[in-house]
Amino acid sequence: MEKTRPLAAVTGASSGIGETFARRLAQDGYDLLLIARRRERLERLAAQLPTTAEVLAADLVQDADLNAVAARLASEPRLELLVNNAGYGTKGHFWEAAGQVEMHKLHVIATAALTRAALAGMAGRRRGAIVNVASVAGFMQNPANVSYCATKMWMNSFSEGLWLEMKNAGLPIRIQSLCPGFTWSEFHDVMGVDRASIPKSWWTTAEFVVQESLRGLEQDRLFVVPGWRYKIIVWLFSWLPRRSQHAIMLKYGARGRKPR
Ligand SMILES: NC(=O)c1ccc[n+]([C@@H]2O[C@H](COP(=O)([O-])OP(=O)(O)OC[C@H]3O[C@@H](n4cnc5c(N)ncnc54)[C@H](OP(=O)(O)O)[C@@H]3O)[C@@H](O)[C@H]2O)c1
């Protein structure tokens, strides 16, 4: 008799890091729930995967869509991995740039709702994992990137709390905050940032980010920061006094991010 395959749910699976997670997890033998707004992109991806992939077209900023996806996760006994990856960045000051409140809904509210829906079942089964795709930006604050840094910082803190809670409850469920730096995807097109403004050596690929995440999951690592440059930056920022962090960000932080 054929063994039942584990199931992974990936939000933001229609491009970039989420799509790469889906491809890699399918190769590793997971069935997939592919979640994002662009149904046709998800359907095209599902047709290319070697395992069974179901498309859940959803705008996770909308309560009805979010509740429907959460209900589906809560009812799925095979769910072994949830990747909260859907996200975007913006350019410009908080009071001027569009999409600020929606960003908090997507990065914070949707992550909390889907994690809660997934974790209840995982806790009962005593197995599973959650990957929250945060960012190097979640270790700092930055003018003209305020909501992004704040919501990714929340994801780091949320993941850390859950990681501790799993240990405290004696549950073997893995929690990870994945913190990439600049990664090739559609992210910078959506944000309207010219990639040429960022030195070539700072870019990583989505394949590398996903590989590091899955390696980190095997080792139960809470924070996964792919790439040595970004590891150094995160380490430095954790040691620098607030005043020095602010001086650096006021000088360099808002480059290329000012409103058009
Ligand atoms: N690329 C980077 O340099 C970088 C660095 C650090 C962290 N990250 C994080 O990595 C994650 C993935 O980004 P990416 O680089 O892969 O960018 P991307 O290629 O633009 O992918 C973003 C994904 O999020 C989905 N999404 C956006 N709004 C959504 C909504 N309201 N409801 C449902 N899905 C939504 C998009 O799908 P639809 O448009 O089809 O809905 C898309 O699949 C994000 O959380 C981002 O903050 C990226």
CSV table of N, CA and C and ligand atoms in Angstrom, one decimal, residues 12-18 36-38 58-61 85-88 106-107 133-135 148 152 180-183 185-188 190 203, ligand 1:
chain,number,residue,atom,x,y,z
A,12,GLY,N,2.3,32.7,-0.5
A,12,GLY,CA,3.2,33.4,-1.4
A,12,GLY,C,3.9,32.4,-2.3
A,13,ALA,N,3.2,31.4,-2.7
A,13,ALA,CA,3.9,30.3,-3.5
A,13,ALA,C,3.9,30.7,-5.0
A,14,SER,N,3.4,31.8,-5.4
A,14,SER,CA,3.2,32.1,-6.8
A,14,SER,C,4.5,32.7,-7.4
A,15,SER,N,5.5,33.0,-6.6
A,15,SER,CA,6.8,33.5,-7.1
A,15,SER,C,7.9,33.4,-6.1
A,16,GLY,N,9.1,33.6,-6.5
A,16,GLY,CA,10.2,33.9,-5.6
A,16,GLY,C,10.5,32.7,-4.6
A,17,ILE,N,10.7,33.1,-3.4
A,17,ILE,CA,11.1,32.2,-2.3
A,17,ILE,C,10.0,31.2,-2.1
A,18,GLY,N,8.8,31.6,-2.1
A,18,GLY,CA,7.7,30.7,-1.8
A,18,GLY,C,7.6,29.6,-2.9
A,36,ALA,N,-1.7,32.0,-2.6
A,36,ALA,CA,-1.3,33.3,-3.1
A,36,ALA,C,-2.6,33.9,-3.8
A,37,ARG,N,-2.5,35.1,-4.3
A,37,ARG,CA,-3.6,35.7,-5.0
A,37,ARG,C,-3.7,35.2,-6.4
A,38,ARG,N,-2.5,35.1,-7.1
A,38,ARG,CA,-2.5,34.8,-8.6
A,38,ARG,C,-2.8,33.3,-8.9
A,58,ALA,N,-6.0,33.0,-2.6
A,58,ALA,CA,-6.5,33.8,-1.5
A,58,ALA,C,-5.7,35.1,-1.3
A,59,ASP,N,-6.4,36.1,-1.0
A,59,ASP,CA,-5.7,37.4,-0.6
A,59,ASP,C,-5.7,37.4,0.9
A,60,LEU,N,-4.6,37.2,1.5
A,60,LEU,CA,-4.5,36.9,3.0
A,60,LEU,C,-4.7,38.2,3.8
A,61,VAL,N,-4.9,39.3,3.1
A,61,VAL,CA,-5.2,40.6,3.8
A,61,VAL,C,-6.7,40.7,4.0
A,85,ASN,N,5.2,32.8,4.2
A,85,ASN,CA,6.2,33.5,3.3
A,85,ASN,C,5.6,34.7,2.6
A,86,ALA,N,4.3,34.8,2.4
A,86,ALA,CA,3.7,35.9,1.6
A,86,ALA,C,4.1,37.2,2.2
A,87,GLY,N,4.6,38.1,1.4
A,87,GLY,CA,5.0,39.4,1.9
A,87,GLY,C,5.4,40.3,0.8
A,88,TYR,N,5.6,41.6,1.2
A,88,TYR,CA,6.1,42.6,0.2
A,88,TYR,C,6.7,43.8,1.0
A,106,LEU,N,-0.8,41.4,6.5
A,106,LEU,CA,-0.2,40.2,5.9
A,106,LEU,C,0.9,39.6,6.7
A,107,HIS,N,1.8,40.4,7.1
A,107,HIS,CA,3.0,39.9,7.8
A,107,HIS,C,2.7,39.5,9.3
A,133,VAL,N,8.9,33.5,7.2
A,133,VAL,CA,10.0,34.2,6.4
A,133,VAL,C,10.0,35.6,6.8
A,134,ALA,N,11.0,36.0,7.7
A,134,ALA,CA,11.1,37.4,8.1
A,134,ALA,C,12.1,38.0,7.2
A,135,SER,N,13.2,38.6,7.8
A,135,SER,CA,14.2,39.3,7.0
A,135,SER,C,15.4,39.8,7.9
A,148,TYR,N,7.9,47.6,7.2
A,148,TYR,CA,8.6,46.4,6.9
A,148,TYR,C,9.5,45.9,8.1
A,152,LYS,N,8.7,42.6,10.4
A,152,LYS,CA,9.6,41.5,10.3
A,152,LYS,C,10.3,41.3,11.7
A,180,PRO,N,16.3,36.2,5.3
A,180,PRO,CA,17.2,36.5,4.1
A,180,PRO,C,17.6,37.9,4.0
A,181,GLY,N,18.7,38.1,3.3
A,181,GLY,CA,19.0,39.5,2.8
A,181,GLY,C,18.5,39.6,1.4
A,182,PHE,N,19.1,40.5,0.6
A,182,PHE,CA,18.7,40.7,-0.8
A,182,PHE,C,18.6,39.3,-1.6
A,183,THR,N,17.5,39.0,-2.1
A,183,THR,CA,17.3,37.7,-2.8
A,183,THR,C,16.6,38.0,-4.1
A,185,SER,N,14.1,37.7,-6.8
A,185,SER,CA,12.7,37.3,-6.8
A,185,SER,C,11.9,38.5,-7.4
A,186,GLU,N,10.6,38.5,-7.3
A,186,GLU,CA,9.8,39.7,-7.8
A,186,GLU,C,9.7,40.8,-6.8
A,187,PHE,N,10.3,40.5,-5.6
A,187,PHE,CA,10.1,41.4,-4.5
A,187,PHE,C,10.5,42.9,-4.8
A,188,HIS,N,11.6,43.1,-5.5
A,188,HIS,CA,12.1,44.4,-5.7
A,188,HIS,C,11.3,45.1,-6.9
A,190,VAL,N,8.0,44.5,-7.3
A,190,VAL,CA,6.8,44.9,-6.7
A,190,VAL,C,7.0,46.2,-5.9
A,203,TRP,N,23.6,39.9,-3.5
A,203,TRP,CA,22.4,39.1,-3.8
A,203,TRP,C,22.6,37.7,-3.6
B,1,LIG,N1,13.5,39.2,-2.0
B,1,LIG,C1,14.2,39.7,-0.9
B,1,LIG,O1,15.2,40.4,-1.1
B,1,LIG,C2,13.7,39.4,0.5
B,1,LIG,C3,14.6,39.6,1.5
B,1,LIG,C4,14.2,39.3,2.8
B,1,LIG,C5,12.9,38.8,3.0
B,1,LIG,N2,12.1,38.6,2.0
B,1,LIG,C6,10.7,38.1,2.3
B,1,LIG,O2,10.5,36.9,1.6
B,1,LIG,C7,9.1,36.7,1.4
B,1,LIG,C8,8.9,36.2,-0.1
B,1,LIG,O3,9.3,37.3,-0.9
B,1,LIG,P1,9.9,37.1,-2.3
B,1,LIG,O4,11.3,37.7,-2.3
B,1,LIG,O5,9.8,35.7,-2.8
B,1,LIG,O6,9.0,38.1,-3.2
B,1,LIG,P2,8.0,37.9,-4.4
B,1,LIG,O7,8.6,37.1,-5.5
B,1,LIG,O8,7.4,39.2,-4.7
B,1,LIG,O9,6.9,36.9,-3.7
B,1,LIG,C9,5.9,37.4,-2.8
B,1,LIG,C10,4.8,36.4,-2.6
B,1,LIG,O10,3.8,36.9,-1.7
B,1,LIG,C11,2.5,36.8,-2.3
B,1,LIG,N3,1.6,37.8,-1.7
B,1,LIG,C12,1.8,39.2,-1.7
B,1,LIG,N4,0.7,39.8,-1.1
B,1,LIG,C13,-0.2,38.7,-0.8
B,1,LIG,C14,-1.5,38.7,-0.3
B,1,LIG,N5,-2.1,39.8,0.1
B,1,LIG,N6,-2.1,37.5,-0.1
B,1,LIG,C15,-1.5,36.4,-0.5
B,1,LIG,N7,-0.2,36.3,-1.0
B,1,LIG,C16,0.4,37.5,-1.2
B,1,LIG,C17,2.8,37.0,-3.8
B,1,LIG,O11,1.7,36.4,-4.5
B,1,LIG,P3,0.5,37.1,-5.3
B,1,LIG,O12,1.0,38.4,-5.8
B,1,LIG,O13,0.1,36.1,-6.3
B,1,LIG,O14,-0.5,37.2,-4.2
B,1,LIG,C18,4.1,36.3,-4.0
B,1,LIG,O15,3.8,34.9,-4.2
B,1,LIG,C19,8.5,38.0,1.8
B,1,LIG,O16,7.9,37.8,3.0
B,1,LIG,C20,9.6,39.0,1.9
B,1,LIG,O17,9.3,40.0,2.8
B,1,LIG,C21,12.5,38.9,0.7
